[in-house]
Amino acid sequence: MAKCGWRWLVTVGKAKGVLFEDSGDGYEYTKGGYLLTTYVAELESSVVTVRVSKSEGAWERPRRRLHVQLLLGNGAVVDAWGTDGEVLQIVMPSEEEMSNLVSESKKKYKTRMENVKHIPNLEKVSGDKGVELSKTPVELKNGEWALKVVPWIGGRIISMEHLPSGTQWLHSRVDVNGYEEYSGIEYRSAGCTEEYTVIDWDLEQAGEAESLRLEGDIGGGLAFERQIYIREDNPKVFQIESSIVARKVGAGSGGFSRLVCLRVHPTFTLLHPTESFISFFSVDGSKHEICPDSSEQLYEGDCRPNAVSTSRSILLWSKMPPGYECWAL
């Protein structure tokens, strides 16, 4: 699907975008095994023409449907369909029709916001095993940290507040971002949105950790286990221990045939992104610093951050939303 802003077309008269495709599981792209397409949308009178202006790579373009959306603003769109690689012309609605589309979209958005389900306030209930907590945000508060977890959508952490400074470290909504974990190399793969069960919730006791233990079924006989805890004897640090475990074998289990890995995906918010950087030592002892203009950085083998027990780490700066993301695969 291709999207283009109507205001930009009216102002500039032309818009351009690129799409890169490859197999995603090797280095065939280094030998030309990919398809890089440049699409152009041009406005003339009241007709928008969408076409392919340039193609690179050895892959042949598959015959497939092309879906184009012209964004009018406030959620209103004009949809058009064609065939990828062929010229698509879209006759725009009149000014009055576009105004009506925008107005209707505003009304629908307002209705959705009025009917949205808000997060309930946390209630202090017993943390004994088996208690139904899956629809209630769970708060862990101890030492220098206060965390909020939503078990029913991926067991994600949606709030990570440093109490002494009042700093909120996570950029998050209930259903996306924050601290997420996946079971595959694909973005938002199994484990990201599944409902987790609260197995155990231990509230703070003298000298002991306040902890939360979750478990989520990710299919194929596999389950995600996650424990989050804050120790009284080390109040500056909280820990997250996660694992993918086999729960059943045999008919109907899925045979564990799919490739799984533990992928950690936290999305952080930085108060001063341009003045911040990441510094770490690799397994081989070399020092690395990642600055806002460094884009995506991939570290494998001995270049991985020291003490990271994974095969690969990806560090990148994200512009939308502003902040820093760290992926470990």
Short mmCIF file of C-alpha atoms in Angstrom, two decimals:
data_model
loop_
_atom_site.label_atom_id
_atom_site.label_comp_id
_atom_site.label_asym_id
_atom_site.label_seq_id
_atom_site.Cartn_x
_atom_site.Cartn_y
_atom_site.Cartn_z
CA MET A 1 0.00 0.00 0.00
CA ALA A 2 1.25 3.48 -0.89
CA LYS A 3 0.25 6.62 1.00
CA CYS A 4 0.61 10.24 -0.10
CA GLY A 5 -0.31 13.53 1.57
CA TRP A 6 -2.82 15.65 -0.38
CA ARG A 7 -1.57 18.93 1.10
CA TRP A 8 1.97 18.10 -0.04
CA LEU A 9 0.76 17.38 -3.59
CA VAL A 10 -1.21 20.62 -3.71
CA THR A 11 1.79 22.63 -2.46
CA VAL A 12 4.64 20.93 -4.32
CA GLY A 13 2.83 19.09 -7.11
CA LYS A 14 4.90 15.93 -6.79
CA ALA A 15 5.76 13.29 -4.19
CA LYS A 16 8.20 10.38 -4.24
CA GLY A 17 8.67 7.20 -2.19
CA VAL A 18 10.75 4.02 -2.33
CA LEU A 19 10.06 0.35 -1.53
CA PHE A 20 12.85 -2.20 -0.93
CA GLU A 21 12.11 -5.93 -1.11
CA ASP A 22 14.37 -8.96 -0.60
CA SER A 23 14.17 -12.47 0.85
CA GLY A 24 14.98 -11.16 4.32
CA ASP A 25 16.92 -14.24 5.39
CA GLY A 26 20.39 -13.90 3.90
CA TYR A 27 22.76 -11.75 1.90
CA GLU A 28 21.41 -12.34 -1.61
CA TYR A 29 20.79 -8.61 -1.87
CA THR A 30 24.57 -8.16 -2.18
CA LYS A 31 24.35 -10.11 -5.46
CA GLY A 32 21.37 -8.19 -6.79
CA GLY A 33 18.72 -10.42 -5.23
CA TYR A 34 16.27 -7.62 -4.45
CA LEU A 35 13.78 -5.19 -5.96
CA LEU A 36 14.07 -1.46 -5.22
CA THR A 37 11.17 0.56 -6.61
CA THR A 38 10.79 4.34 -6.74
CA TYR A 39 7.18 5.49 -6.99
CA VAL A 40 6.15 9.00 -8.05
CA ALA A 41 2.78 10.71 -7.56
CA GLU A 42 2.08 13.86 -9.60
CA LEU A 43 -0.89 16.23 -9.50
CA GLU A 44 -2.16 17.88 -12.67
CA SER A 45 -5.49 19.70 -12.59
CA SER A 46 -7.64 17.38 -10.46
CA VAL A 47 -5.95 14.12 -11.47
CA VAL A 48 -3.22 12.37 -9.45
CA THR A 49 -1.00 10.04 -11.48
CA VAL A 50 0.94 7.32 -9.64
CA ARG A 51 3.65 5.45 -11.54
CA VAL A 52 6.96 3.63 -11.17
CA SER A 53 9.77 6.00 -12.09
CA LYS A 54 12.72 3.69 -11.42
CA SER A 55 13.49 0.06 -10.56
CA GLU A 56 16.70 -1.62 -9.42
CA GLY A 57 17.69 -5.21 -8.65
CA ALA A 58 17.48 -8.62 -10.31
CA TRP A 59 14.06 -9.55 -8.98
CA GLU A 60 11.13 -9.45 -11.40
CA ARG A 61 8.16 -7.41 -10.32
CA PRO A 62 5.31 -9.75 -9.32
CA ARG A 63 1.86 -9.09 -10.72
CA ARG A 64 -0.02 -7.80 -7.73
CA ARG A 65 -2.62 -5.33 -6.63
CA LEU A 66 -1.52 -1.81 -5.71
CA HIS A 67 -3.48 0.10 -3.07
CA VAL A 68 -2.96 3.87 -2.99
CA GLN A 69 -4.29 6.18 -0.29
CA LEU A 70 -4.34 9.97 -0.64
CA LEU A 71 -4.36 11.46 2.86
CA LEU A 72 -6.71 14.45 3.05
CA GLY A 73 -6.10 15.21 6.72
CA ASN A 74 -7.78 14.38 10.04
CA GLY A 75 -7.86 10.70 9.09
CA ALA A 76 -9.80 11.17 5.84
CA VAL A 77 -8.46 9.29 2.81
CA VAL A 78 -9.23 8.68 -0.85
CA ASP A 79 -8.64 5.02 -1.79
CA ALA A 80 -7.67 3.79 -5.25
CA TRP A 81 -6.55 0.41 -6.59
CA GLY A 82 -4.49 -0.58 -9.59
CA THR A 83 -1.76 -3.00 -10.69
CA ASP A 84 1.79 -2.56 -9.43
CA GLY A 85 4.05 -1.36 -12.25
CA GLU A 86 1.22 0.15 -14.29
CA VAL A 87 0.18 3.81 -14.36
CA LEU A 88 -2.69 4.59 -12.00
CA GLN A 89 -4.73 7.78 -12.39
CA ILE A 90 -6.98 9.03 -9.60
CA VAL A 91 -9.67 11.64 -10.26
CA MET A 92 -9.95 13.70 -7.11
CA PRO A 93 -13.32 14.57 -5.52
CA SER A 94 -14.53 18.15 -5.60
CA GLU A 95 -13.57 20.60 -2.84
CA GLU A 96 -17.02 20.17 -1.29
CA GLU A 97 -16.77 16.37 -1.35
CA MET A 98 -13.30 16.44 0.23
CA SER A 99 -14.56 18.83 2.92
CA ASN A 100 -17.39 16.41 3.70
CA LEU A 101 -14.96 13.47 3.88
CA VAL A 102 -12.75 15.36 6.36
CA SER A 103 -15.75 16.41 8.45
CA GLU A 104 -17.09 12.84 8.57
CA SER A 105 -13.66 11.52 9.57
CA LYS A 106 -13.49 14.03 12.43
CA LYS A 107 -16.88 12.85 13.70
CA LYS A 108 -15.83 9.19 13.57
CA TYR A 109 -12.60 9.96 15.41
CA LYS A 110 -14.47 11.86 18.12
CA THR A 111 -16.88 8.94 18.54
CA ARG A 112 -14.00 6.46 18.85
CA MET A 113 -12.30 8.64 21.47
CA GLU A 114 -15.53 8.89 23.48
CA ASN A 115 -15.96 5.11 23.43
CA VAL A 116 -12.34 4.15 24.03
CA LYS A 117 -11.72 1.82 26.96
CA HIS A 118 -9.57 3.58 29.55
CA ILE A 119 -7.01 1.81 31.72
CA PRO A 120 -8.59 1.21 35.13
CA ASN A 121 -6.83 2.52 38.19
CA LEU A 122 -4.63 -0.01 39.92
CA GLU A 123 -6.27 -1.65 42.90
CA LYS A 124 -4.25 -3.22 45.67
CA VAL A 125 -5.40 -6.81 45.62
CA SER A 126 -3.86 -9.99 46.89
CA GLY A 127 -0.87 -11.20 44.95
CA ASP A 128 -1.46 -14.90 45.59
CA LYS A 129 -1.00 -17.35 42.75
CA GLY A 130 -4.12 -17.85 40.65
CA VAL A 131 -5.68 -14.44 41.30
CA GLU A 132 -7.30 -12.93 38.18
CA LEU A 133 -5.15 -9.88 37.44
CA SER A 134 -4.90 -10.15 33.66
CA LYS A 135 -7.18 -7.13 32.99
CA THR A 136 -5.68 -4.85 35.63
CA PRO A 137 -2.46 -2.86 35.23
CA VAL A 138 -0.01 -4.17 37.78
CA GLU A 139 2.31 -1.74 39.56
CA LEU A 140 5.69 -2.65 41.01
CA LYS A 141 7.09 0.08 43.22
CA ASN A 142 10.24 -0.32 45.24
CA GLY A 143 13.51 1.50 45.75
CA GLU A 144 14.01 4.07 42.98
CA TRP A 145 11.58 2.60 40.43
CA ALA A 146 7.85 2.41 39.77
CA LEU A 147 6.78 0.13 36.90
CA LYS A 148 3.36 -0.50 35.37
CA VAL A 149 2.64 -3.70 33.45
CA VAL A 150 -0.38 -4.65 31.31
CA PRO A 151 -0.54 -8.47 31.27
CA TRP A 152 -3.44 -8.69 28.81
CA ILE A 153 -1.51 -7.17 25.87
CA GLY A 154 1.84 -8.91 25.62
CA GLY A 155 2.73 -8.44 29.28
CA ARG A 156 4.31 -5.16 28.22
CA ILE A 157 5.74 -2.55 30.58
CA ILE A 158 4.00 0.73 29.75
CA SER A 159 5.55 2.90 32.45
CA MET A 160 9.09 3.00 33.82
CA GLU A 161 9.40 5.94 36.23
CA HIS A 162 12.60 6.83 38.04
CA LEU A 163 11.24 8.14 41.34
CA PRO A 164 14.14 10.35 42.57
CA SER A 165 14.20 12.37 39.33
CA GLY A 166 10.57 11.95 38.30
CA THR A 167 11.75 10.87 34.84
CA GLN A 168 9.53 8.67 32.66
CA TRP A 169 11.87 6.49 30.58
CA LEU A 170 9.40 4.72 28.30
CA HIS A 171 7.54 6.02 25.27
CA SER A 172 4.40 3.91 25.26
CA ARG A 173 0.72 3.43 24.68
CA VAL A 174 -1.20 0.51 26.14
CA ASP A 175 -1.17 -1.44 22.87
CA VAL A 176 2.22 -0.53 21.37
CA ASN A 177 5.78 0.46 22.31
CA GLY A 178 7.04 0.57 25.87
CA TYR A 179 8.95 -2.59 26.79
CA GLU A 180 7.98 -5.41 24.41
CA GLU A 181 9.32 -8.90 23.77
CA TYR A 182 8.83 -11.13 20.72
CA SER A 183 9.56 -14.77 19.93
CA GLY A 184 10.70 -14.27 16.32
CA ILE A 185 12.85 -12.06 14.14
CA GLU A 186 9.77 -10.34 12.70
CA TYR A 187 8.61 -7.04 14.19
CA ARG A 188 5.72 -7.61 16.65
CA SER A 189 5.82 -11.40 16.18
CA ALA A 190 4.26 -13.91 18.62
CA GLY A 191 4.55 -12.80 22.24
CA CYS A 192 3.95 -9.13 21.50
CA THR A 193 0.15 -8.96 21.80
CA GLU A 194 -0.86 -12.30 23.35
CA GLU A 195 -2.61 -12.28 26.72
CA TYR A 196 -0.35 -13.20 29.62
CA THR A 197 -1.42 -14.75 32.90
CA VAL A 198 -0.14 -13.44 36.22
CA ILE A 199 1.40 -16.55 37.80
CA ASP A 200 2.76 -14.87 40.92
CA TRP A 201 2.83 -11.35 42.37
CA ASP A 202 4.93 -10.87 45.48
CA LEU A 203 4.52 -7.52 47.18
CA GLU A 204 7.38 -5.84 48.98
CA GLN A 205 8.61 -7.46 52.18
CA ALA A 206 11.54 -6.55 54.39
CA GLY A 207 14.77 -7.15 52.47
CA GLU A 208 12.97 -9.05 49.74
CA ALA A 209 12.24 -8.28 46.11
CA GLU A 210 8.91 -7.02 44.86
CA SER A 211 8.31 -9.21 41.82
CA LEU A 212 5.84 -10.17 39.14
CA ARG A 213 5.86 -13.44 37.18
CA LEU A 214 3.93 -13.77 33.91
CA GLU A 215 3.35 -16.50 31.36
CA GLY A 216 1.88 -16.33 27.85
CA ASP A 217 1.04 -19.04 25.32
CA ILE A 218 2.67 -18.25 21.95
CA GLY A 219 1.53 -21.37 20.10
CA GLY A 220 3.32 -24.47 18.84
CA GLY A 221 3.63 -25.86 22.35
CA LEU A 222 5.73 -22.87 23.41
CA ALA A 223 5.25 -20.31 26.16
CA PHE A 224 6.86 -17.03 27.16
CA GLU A 225 7.94 -16.77 30.81
CA ARG A 226 8.85 -13.38 32.25
CA GLN A 227 9.79 -12.25 35.74
CA ILE A 228 10.19 -8.58 36.68
CA TYR A 229 11.56 -7.68 40.09
CA ILE A 230 13.07 -4.86 42.15
CA ARG A 231 15.31 -5.83 45.05
CA GLU A 232 15.31 -3.94 48.34
CA ASP A 233 19.08 -4.41 48.73
CA ASN A 234 19.78 -2.81 45.32
CA PRO A 235 17.12 -0.12 44.85
CA LYS A 236 18.81 1.50 41.85
CA VAL A 237 18.29 -1.54 39.62
CA PHE A 238 15.30 -3.56 38.47
CA GLN A 239 15.68 -6.81 36.56
CA ILE A 240 13.74 -8.60 33.81
CA GLU A 241 14.31 -12.31 33.23
CA SER A 242 12.61 -13.83 30.17
CA SER A 243 12.69 -17.22 28.49
CA ILE A 244 10.86 -19.25 25.86
CA VAL A 245 9.99 -22.71 27.18
CA ALA A 246 8.49 -25.89 25.68
CA ARG A 247 5.20 -26.77 27.34
CA LYS A 248 4.06 -29.78 25.30
CA VAL A 249 5.33 -32.17 22.65
CA GLY A 250 3.39 -34.39 20.29
CA ALA A 251 0.34 -34.16 18.06
CA GLY A 252 -1.03 -30.64 17.93
CA SER A 253 2.03 -29.10 19.53
CA GLY A 254 3.30 -27.65 16.29
CA GLY A 255 6.48 -29.70 16.48
CA PHE A 256 8.58 -26.66 17.40
CA SER A 257 9.33 -26.36 13.68
CA ARG A 258 9.40 -22.59 13.54
CA LEU A 259 12.55 -20.61 14.26
CA VAL A 260 12.23 -18.81 17.59
CA CYS A 261 14.43 -16.36 19.40
CA LEU A 262 14.05 -13.94 22.27
CA ARG A 263 13.80 -10.45 20.83
CA VAL A 264 13.71 -7.56 23.29
CA HIS A 265 12.27 -4.28 22.00
CA PRO A 266 12.09 -1.39 24.49
CA THR A 267 11.22 2.09 23.21
CA PHE A 268 12.69 4.86 25.34
CA THR A 269 11.95 8.57 25.53
CA LEU A 270 14.86 10.98 25.93
CA LEU A 271 14.43 14.48 27.32
CA HIS A 272 17.37 15.78 25.28
CA PRO A 273 17.90 13.41 22.31
CA THR A 274 20.54 15.54 20.60
CA GLU A 275 22.64 15.71 23.76
CA SER A 276 22.39 11.99 24.58
CA PHE A 277 24.47 9.04 23.46
CA ILE A 278 24.93 5.35 24.22
CA SER A 279 28.33 4.08 25.34
CA PHE A 280 29.29 0.43 25.84
CA PHE A 281 32.19 -2.03 25.67
CA SER A 282 32.00 -4.98 23.27
CA VAL A 283 32.92 -8.58 24.03
CA ASP A 284 36.32 -7.94 22.42
CA GLY A 285 36.94 -4.96 24.73
CA SER A 286 36.44 -2.21 22.15
CA LYS A 287 34.44 0.86 23.14
CA HIS A 288 31.49 2.09 21.09
CA GLU A 289 29.45 5.28 21.25
CA ILE A 290 26.13 5.65 19.46
CA CYS A 291 25.00 9.22 18.72
CA PRO A 292 21.66 10.52 17.39
CA ASP A 293 22.96 10.72 13.81
CA SER A 294 24.30 7.15 13.80
CA SER A 295 21.15 5.57 12.31
CA GLU A 296 20.88 1.77 12.72
CA GLN A 297 23.92 -0.10 14.03
CA LEU A 298 24.21 -3.90 13.90
CA TYR A 299 26.59 -5.73 16.26
CA GLU A 300 27.37 -9.45 15.92
CA GLY A 301 29.99 -11.86 17.27
CA ASP A 302 32.64 -10.25 19.47
CA CYS A 303 31.31 -6.78 18.61
CA ARG A 304 28.18 -7.39 20.69
CA PRO A 305 27.83 -5.41 23.92
CA ASN A 306 29.66 -7.28 26.67
CA ALA A 307 27.41 -9.47 28.87
CA VAL A 308 24.69 -9.59 26.20
CA SER A 309 23.96 -13.31 25.84
CA THR A 310 22.42 -13.05 22.36
CA SER A 311 23.68 -13.69 18.86
CA ARG A 312 22.93 -10.19 17.62
CA SER A 313 22.17 -6.72 18.92
CA ILE A 314 20.72 -3.79 17.02
CA LEU A 315 20.97 -0.24 18.31
CA LEU A 316 19.13 2.58 16.56
CA TRP A 317 17.84 6.07 17.05
CA SER A 318 14.17 6.48 16.18
CA LYS A 319 12.80 9.80 14.95
CA MET A 320 9.13 8.81 15.20
CA PRO A 321 8.66 8.81 18.15
CA PRO A 322 11.71 10.74 19.35
CA GLY A 323 13.71 8.39 21.49
CA TYR A 324 16.07 5.49 21.52
CA GLU A 325 15.34 1.86 20.72
CA CYS A 326 17.46 -1.19 21.49
CA TRP A 327 16.72 -4.55 19.87
CA ALA A 328 18.39 -7.78 20.94
CA LEU A 329 17.89 -10.91 18.86
#
